PDB file of C-alpha atoms in Angstrom:
ATOM      1  CA  MET M   1      95.878 -17.996  24.183  1.00 51.00           C
ATOM      2  CA  ARG M   2      99.472 -16.900  23.882  1.00 50.00           C
ATOM      3  CA  ILE M   3      99.723 -13.167  23.246  1.00 41.00           C
ATOM      4  CA  ARG M   4     103.170 -12.713  21.625  1.00 43.00           C
ATOM      5  CA  ALA M   5     102.878  -9.846  19.134  1.00 43.00           C
ATOM      6  CA  THR M   6      99.123 -10.182  18.780  1.00 44.00           C
ATOM      7  CA  ILE M   7      98.592  -6.673  20.070  1.00 42.00           C
ATOM      8  CA  ALA M   8     101.078  -5.021  17.691  1.00 43.00           C
ATOM      9  CA  VAL M   9      99.315  -5.850  14.412  1.00 45.00           C
ATOM     10  CA  PRO M  10      95.778  -4.858  15.473  1.00 49.00           C
ATOM     11  CA  ALA M  11      97.085  -1.767  17.267  1.00 47.00           C
ATOM     12  CA  ALA M  12      99.042  -0.665  14.215  1.00 45.00           C
ATOM     13  CA  SER M  13      96.064  -1.348  11.951  1.00 47.00           C
ATOM     14  CA  ALA M  14      93.783   0.576  14.298  1.00 47.00           C
ATOM     15  CA  ALA M  15      96.188   3.534  14.344  1.00 44.00           C
ATOM     16  CA  VAL M  16      96.365   3.622  10.547  1.00 40.00           C
ATOM     17  CA  ALA M  17      92.586   3.279  10.286  1.00 44.00           C
ATOM     18  CA  ALA M  18      92.090   6.074  12.810  1.00 44.00           C
ATOM     19  CA  LEU M  19      94.360   8.362  10.804  1.00 39.00           C
ATOM     20  CA  LEU M  20      92.491   7.566   7.611  1.00 40.00           C
ATOM     21  CA  LEU M  21      89.117   8.035   9.260  1.00 43.00           C
ATOM     22  CA  THR M  22      90.080  11.440  10.665  1.00 43.00           C
ATOM     23  CA  ALA M  23      91.636  12.717   7.442  1.00 41.00           C
ATOM     24  CA  PRO M  24      89.592  15.069   5.288  1.00 39.00           C
ATOM     25  CA  GLN M  25      87.703  13.280   2.509  1.00 39.00           C
ATOM     26  CA  SER M  26      90.055  14.738  -0.100  1.00 34.00           C
ATOM     27  CA  GLN M  27      92.985  12.962   1.611  1.00 37.00           C
ATOM     28  CA  ALA M  28      91.177   9.762   2.589  1.00 44.00           C
ATOM     29  CA  ALA M  29      90.308   8.882  -1.005  1.00 44.00           C
ATOM     30  CA  ALA M  30      92.836  10.323  -3.389  1.00 43.00           C
ATOM     31  CA  GLY M  31      91.560   9.799  -6.921  1.00 56.00           C
ATOM     32  CA  PRO M  32      89.736   7.034  -8.776  1.00 60.00           C
ATOM     33  CA  ASP M  33      92.564   4.502  -8.307  1.00 70.00           C
ATOM     34  CA  ARG M  34      92.344   4.713  -4.512  1.00 81.00           C
ATOM     35  CA  PRO M  35      88.877   3.835  -3.254  1.00 91.00           C
ATOM     36  CA  ALA M  36      87.774   5.015   0.173  1.00 96.00           C
ATOM     37  CA  ARG M  37      87.644   2.737   3.205  1.00 97.00           C
ATOM     38  CA  CYS M  38      84.540   0.566   3.325  1.00 98.00           C
ATOM     39  CA  ALA M  39      81.835   1.756   5.677  1.00 98.00           C
ATOM     40  CA  GLU M  40      81.082  -1.027   8.147  1.00 98.00           C
ATOM     41  CA  LYS M  41      77.349  -0.806   7.404  1.00 98.00           C
ATOM     42  CA  SER M  42      78.020  -1.615   3.732  1.00 98.00           C
ATOM     43  CA  LEU M  43      79.748  -4.911   4.556  1.00 98.00           C
ATOM     44  CA  ALA M  44      78.251  -8.345   5.187  1.00 98.00           C
ATOM     45  CA  LEU M  45      80.419 -10.713   7.233  1.00 98.00           C
ATOM     46  CA  ARG M  46      80.052 -14.479   7.608  1.00 98.00           C
ATOM     47  CA  ALA M  47      82.007 -17.258   9.280  1.00 98.00           C
ATOM     48  CA  LYS M  48      81.650 -21.038   9.482  1.00 98.00           C
ATOM     49  CA  ALA M  49      83.875 -23.978  10.433  1.00 97.00           C
ATOM     50  CA  VAL M  50      85.298 -25.903   7.487  1.00 96.00           C
ATOM     51  CA  PRO M  51      83.519 -29.285   7.235  1.00 94.00           C
ATOM     52  CA  GLY M  52      85.829 -31.962   8.655  1.00 92.00           C
ATOM     53  CA  HIS M  53      88.173 -29.297  10.079  1.00 93.00           C
ATOM     54  CA  PRO M  54      86.471 -27.747  13.141  1.00 92.00           C
ATOM     55  CA  THR M  55      89.658 -25.849  14.053  1.00 96.00           C
ATOM     56  CA  VAL M  56      89.575 -23.904  10.765  1.00 98.00           C
ATOM     57  CA  LEU M  57      87.010 -21.191  10.137  1.00 98.00           C
ATOM     58  CA  ARG M  58      86.154 -19.791   6.726  1.00 98.00           C
ATOM     59  CA  VAL M  59      85.315 -16.114   6.918  1.00 98.00           C
ATOM     60  CA  GLY M  60      84.058 -13.845   4.197  1.00 98.00           C
ATOM     61  CA  VAL M  61      83.195 -10.219   3.630  1.00 98.00           C
ATOM     62  CA  THR M  62      80.957  -8.867   0.878  1.00 98.00           C
ATOM     63  CA  ASN M  63      80.762  -5.236  -0.192  1.00 98.00           C
ATOM     64  CA  ARG M  64      77.036  -4.500  -0.455  1.00 98.00           C
ATOM     65  CA  GLY M  65      77.792  -0.916  -1.541  1.00 97.00           C
ATOM     66  CA  THR M  66      77.586   0.527  -5.040  1.00 97.00           C
ATOM     67  CA  ARG M  67      81.264   1.531  -5.226  1.00 97.00           C
ATOM     68  CA  ALA M  68      84.576  -0.216  -4.687  1.00 98.00           C
ATOM     69  CA  CYS M  69      86.134   0.322  -1.283  1.00 98.00           C
ATOM     70  CA  VAL M  70      89.025  -1.026   0.772  1.00 98.00           C
ATOM     71  CA  VAL M  71      89.301  -3.044   3.981  1.00 98.00           C
ATOM     72  CA  ASP M  72      92.420  -4.055   5.897  1.00 97.00           C
ATOM     73  CA  ARG M  73      94.541  -6.655   4.074  1.00 97.00           C
ATOM     74  CA  VAL M  74      93.913  -9.110   6.922  1.00 97.00           C
ATOM     75  CA  PRO M  75      90.668  -9.625   8.844  1.00 97.00           C
ATOM     76  CA  THR M  76      90.712  -8.831  12.552  1.00 97.00           C
ATOM     77  CA  VAL M  77      89.640 -11.991  14.380  1.00 98.00           C
ATOM     78  CA  THR M  78      89.238 -12.014  18.165  1.00 98.00           C
ATOM     79  CA  PHE M  79      88.149 -14.772  20.513  1.00 98.00           C
ATOM     80  CA  GLY M  80      85.576 -14.274  23.261  1.00 96.00           C
ATOM     81  CA  ASP M  81      87.043 -12.377  26.190  1.00 94.00           C
ATOM     82  CA  LEU M  82      90.669 -13.320  25.416  1.00 96.00           C
ATOM     83  CA  ASP M  83      93.231 -10.612  24.694  1.00 93.00           C
ATOM     84  CA  GLY M  84      94.782 -10.349  21.258  1.00 93.00           C
ATOM     85  CA  ALA M  85      93.795 -11.412  17.779  1.00 95.00           C
ATOM     86  CA  ALA M  86      94.761 -14.035  15.230  1.00 97.00           C
ATOM     87  CA  LEU M  87      98.161 -13.326  13.667  1.00 96.00           C
ATOM     88  CA  PRO M  88      98.434 -12.942   9.891  1.00 95.00           C
ATOM     89  CA  VAL M  89      99.995 -15.695   7.796  1.00 93.00           C
ATOM     90  CA  PRO M  90     102.179 -14.719   6.086  1.00 91.00           C
ATOM     91  CA  GLU M  91     103.419 -11.912   8.327  1.00 90.00           C
ATOM     92  CA  GLY M  92     103.275  -8.334   7.072  1.00 81.00           C
ATOM     93  CA  GLY M  93      99.519  -8.025   7.079  1.00 69.00           C
ATOM     94  CA  THR M  94      99.373  -4.237   7.018  1.00 81.00           C
ATOM     95  CA  GLY M  95      97.888  -2.580   3.957  1.00 93.00           C
ATOM     96  CA  THR M  96      94.522  -2.723   2.248  1.00 96.00           C
ATOM     97  CA  TYR M  97      92.459  -5.080   0.128  1.00 97.00           C
ATOM     98  CA  ARG M  98      90.170  -3.682  -2.586  1.00 98.00           C
ATOM     99  CA  LEU M  99      86.583  -4.943  -2.669  1.00 98.00           C
ATOM    100  CA  ALA M 100      84.634  -4.232  -5.830  1.00 98.00           C
ATOM    101  CA  ALA M 101      80.974  -3.272  -5.505  1.00 98.00           C
ATOM    102  CA  GLY M 102      79.227  -6.583  -4.823  1.00 98.00           C
ATOM    103  CA  GLY M 103      82.621  -8.278  -4.456  1.00 98.00           C
ATOM    104  CA  THR M 104      83.520 -10.860  -1.815  1.00 98.00           C
ATOM    105  CA  ALA M 105      86.836 -11.669  -0.146  1.00 98.00           C
ATOM    106  CA  HIS M 106      87.639 -14.879   1.741  1.00 98.00           C
ATOM    107  CA  ALA M 107      90.047 -15.804   4.544  1.00 98.00           C
ATOM    108  CA  ASP M 108      90.688 -18.861   6.701  1.00 98.00           C
ATOM    109  CA  VAL M 109      91.408 -18.804  10.429  1.00 98.00           C
ATOM    110  CA  ARG M 110      93.150 -21.673  12.211  1.00 98.00           C
ATOM    111  CA  THR M 111      92.056 -21.388  15.839  1.00 98.00           C
ATOM    112  CA  ILE M 112      94.419 -24.060  17.211  1.00 97.00           C
ATOM    113  CA  ALA M 113      97.013 -26.366  15.657  1.00 94.00           C
ATOM    114  CA  ASP M 114      96.447 -29.322  18.020  1.00 94.00           C
ATOM    115  CA  PRO M 115      93.010 -29.680  19.673  1.00 92.00           C
ATOM    116  CA  ALA M 116      94.599 -31.909  22.357  1.00 94.00           C
ATOM    117  CA  ASP M 117      97.003 -29.104  23.381  1.00 94.00           C
ATOM    118  CA  PRO M 118      96.743 -28.675  27.175  1.00 94.00           C
ATOM    119  CA  GLU M 119      97.218 -24.892  26.721  1.00 93.00           C
ATOM    120  CA  ALA M 120      93.985 -24.629  24.720  1.00 95.00           C
ATOM    121  CA  ARG M 121      91.515 -21.975  25.757  1.00 97.00           C
ATOM    122  CA  ARG M 122      87.796 -22.306  25.167  1.00 96.00           C
ATOM    123  CA  VAL M 123      85.542 -19.440  24.115  1.00 98.00           C
ATOM    124  CA  ASP M 124      81.846 -19.122  23.342  1.00 97.00           C
ATOM    125  CA  ALA M 125      82.214 -16.787  20.353  1.00 98.00           C
ATOM    126  CA  VAL M 126      84.547 -15.401  17.696  1.00 98.00           C
ATOM    127  CA  THR M 127      84.345 -11.838  16.373  1.00 98.00           C
ATOM    128  CA  VAL M 128      85.376 -11.039  12.806  1.00 98.00           C
ATOM    129  CA  ALA M 129      85.942  -7.531  11.423  1.00 98.00           C
ATOM    130  CA  ALA M 130      87.028  -6.543   7.926  1.00 98.00           C
ATOM    131  CA  SER M 131      89.045  -3.643   9.353  1.00 95.00           C
ATOM    132  CA  ALA M 132      90.526  -3.075  12.807  1.00 95.00           C
ATOM    133  CA  ALA M 133      88.518   0.153  13.133  1.00 95.00           C
ATOM    134  CA  HIS M 134      85.236  -1.786  12.751  1.00 97.00           C
ATOM    135  CA  GLY M 135      83.327  -3.460  15.579  1.00 97.00           C
ATOM    136  CA  GLY M 136      82.792  -6.552  13.461  1.00 97.00           C
ATOM    137  CA  ARG M 137      80.270  -9.337  13.909  1.00 98.00           C
ATOM    138  CA  SER M 138      80.294 -12.026  16.580  1.00 98.00           C
ATOM    139  CA  PHE M 139      79.540 -15.663  15.807  1.00 98.00           C
ATOM    140  CA  THR M 140      78.748 -18.181  18.549  1.00 98.00           C
ATOM    141  CA  ALA M 141      80.369 -21.605  18.582  1.00 97.00           C
ATOM    142  CA  GLY M 142      76.985 -23.036  17.565  1.00 97.00           C
ATOM    143  CA  GLN M 143      76.683 -20.674  14.595  1.00 97.00           C
ATOM    144  CA  LEU M 144      80.215 -21.563  13.540  1.00 98.00           C
ATOM    145  CA  GLY M 145      79.589 -25.299  13.787  1.00 96.00           C
ATOM    146  CA  THR M 146      82.430 -25.969  16.246  1.00 95.00           C
ATOM    147  CA  GLY M 147      80.309 -27.516  18.988  1.00 92.00           C
ATOM    148  CA  ARG M 148      79.724 -25.887  22.366  1.00 93.00           C
ATOM    149  CA  ARG M 149      83.039 -23.991  22.383  1.00 95.00           C
ATOM    150  CA  VAL M 150      85.801 -22.807  20.081  1.00 97.00           C
ATOM    151  CA  LEU M 151      89.275 -24.101  21.001  1.00 97.00           C
ATOM    152  CA  VAL M 152      91.953 -21.400  20.759  1.00 97.00           C
ATOM    153  CA  TRP M 153      95.742 -21.347  21.064  1.00 97.00           C
ATOM    154  CA  GLU M 154      98.097 -19.291  18.875  1.00 96.00           C
ATOM    155  CA  PRO M 155      95.459 -18.597  16.198  1.00 97.00           C
ATOM    156  CA  VAL M 156      96.448 -17.459  12.708  1.00 97.00           C
ATOM    157  CA  THR M 157      94.523 -15.983   9.795  1.00 97.00           C
ATOM    158  CA  THR M 158      95.242 -15.696   6.100  1.00 97.00           C
ATOM    159  CA  TRP M 159      95.158 -12.440   4.192  1.00 97.00           C
ATOM    160  CA  TRP M 160      91.928 -11.808   2.283  1.00 97.00           C
ATOM    161  CA  GLN M 161      91.816 -13.980  -0.851  1.00 98.00           C
ATOM    162  CA  LYS M 162      89.735 -13.943  -4.051  1.00 98.00           C
ATOM    163  CA  SER M 163      88.213 -17.371  -3.340  1.00 98.00           C
ATOM    164  CA  ALA M 164      87.571 -19.822  -0.510  1.00 97.00           C
ATOM    165  CA  ALA M 165      89.831 -22.331  -2.289  1.00 97.00           C
ATOM    166  CA  ALA M 166      92.694 -19.800  -2.300  1.00 97.00           C
ATOM    167  CA  ALA M 167      92.160 -19.181   1.438  1.00 97.00           C
ATOM    168  CA  ASP M 168      92.181 -22.959   2.046  1.00 97.00           C
ATOM    169  CA  ARG M 169      95.489 -23.264   0.163  1.00 96.00           C
ATOM    170  CA  ALA M 170      96.969 -20.332   2.106  1.00 96.00           C
ATOM    171  CA  ILE M 171      96.212 -22.024   5.459  1.00 96.00           C
ATOM    172  CA  GLY M 172      97.403 -25.438   4.194  1.00 95.00           C
ATOM    173  CA  LEU M 173      94.101 -27.308   3.730  1.00 93.00           C
ATOM    174  CA  SER M 174      94.616 -28.282   0.108  1.00 79.00           C
TER     175      SER M 174
END
């Protein structure tokens, strides 16, 4: 997998998340219009290959909590033991996304543009996190429906979207 600036976005997101997590509660959630960061234990993550498009994964996060909270604007998606993460499309993925109590957000991840690319790497699992400060959840290639391995080269991910159809449009599926 080509690295390029893949470290910069997750590192910046992690730094911002670390600052928010270490701030006193009164600063971390300033008023009713600014919900606190979502606790990882209150989130349910899922991922699956798009039928007919094994190089595109649909990921989702649901807030199982009783209050609105925020996650990073872009999911953090990493691939097996490879360095780096999927880059956001469009660029500028820093910021937050508000999840209502019981609300779900959707994103698509393109793992590789051309499966015949000789540069392709193969991994056994993909890890998805709603925020860079979270450990996330790992999904095996079998769980994802991509076969025995996931092909990876210059992966990209959409920002969180309100629907799976919007995520599909953002990655160019529809």
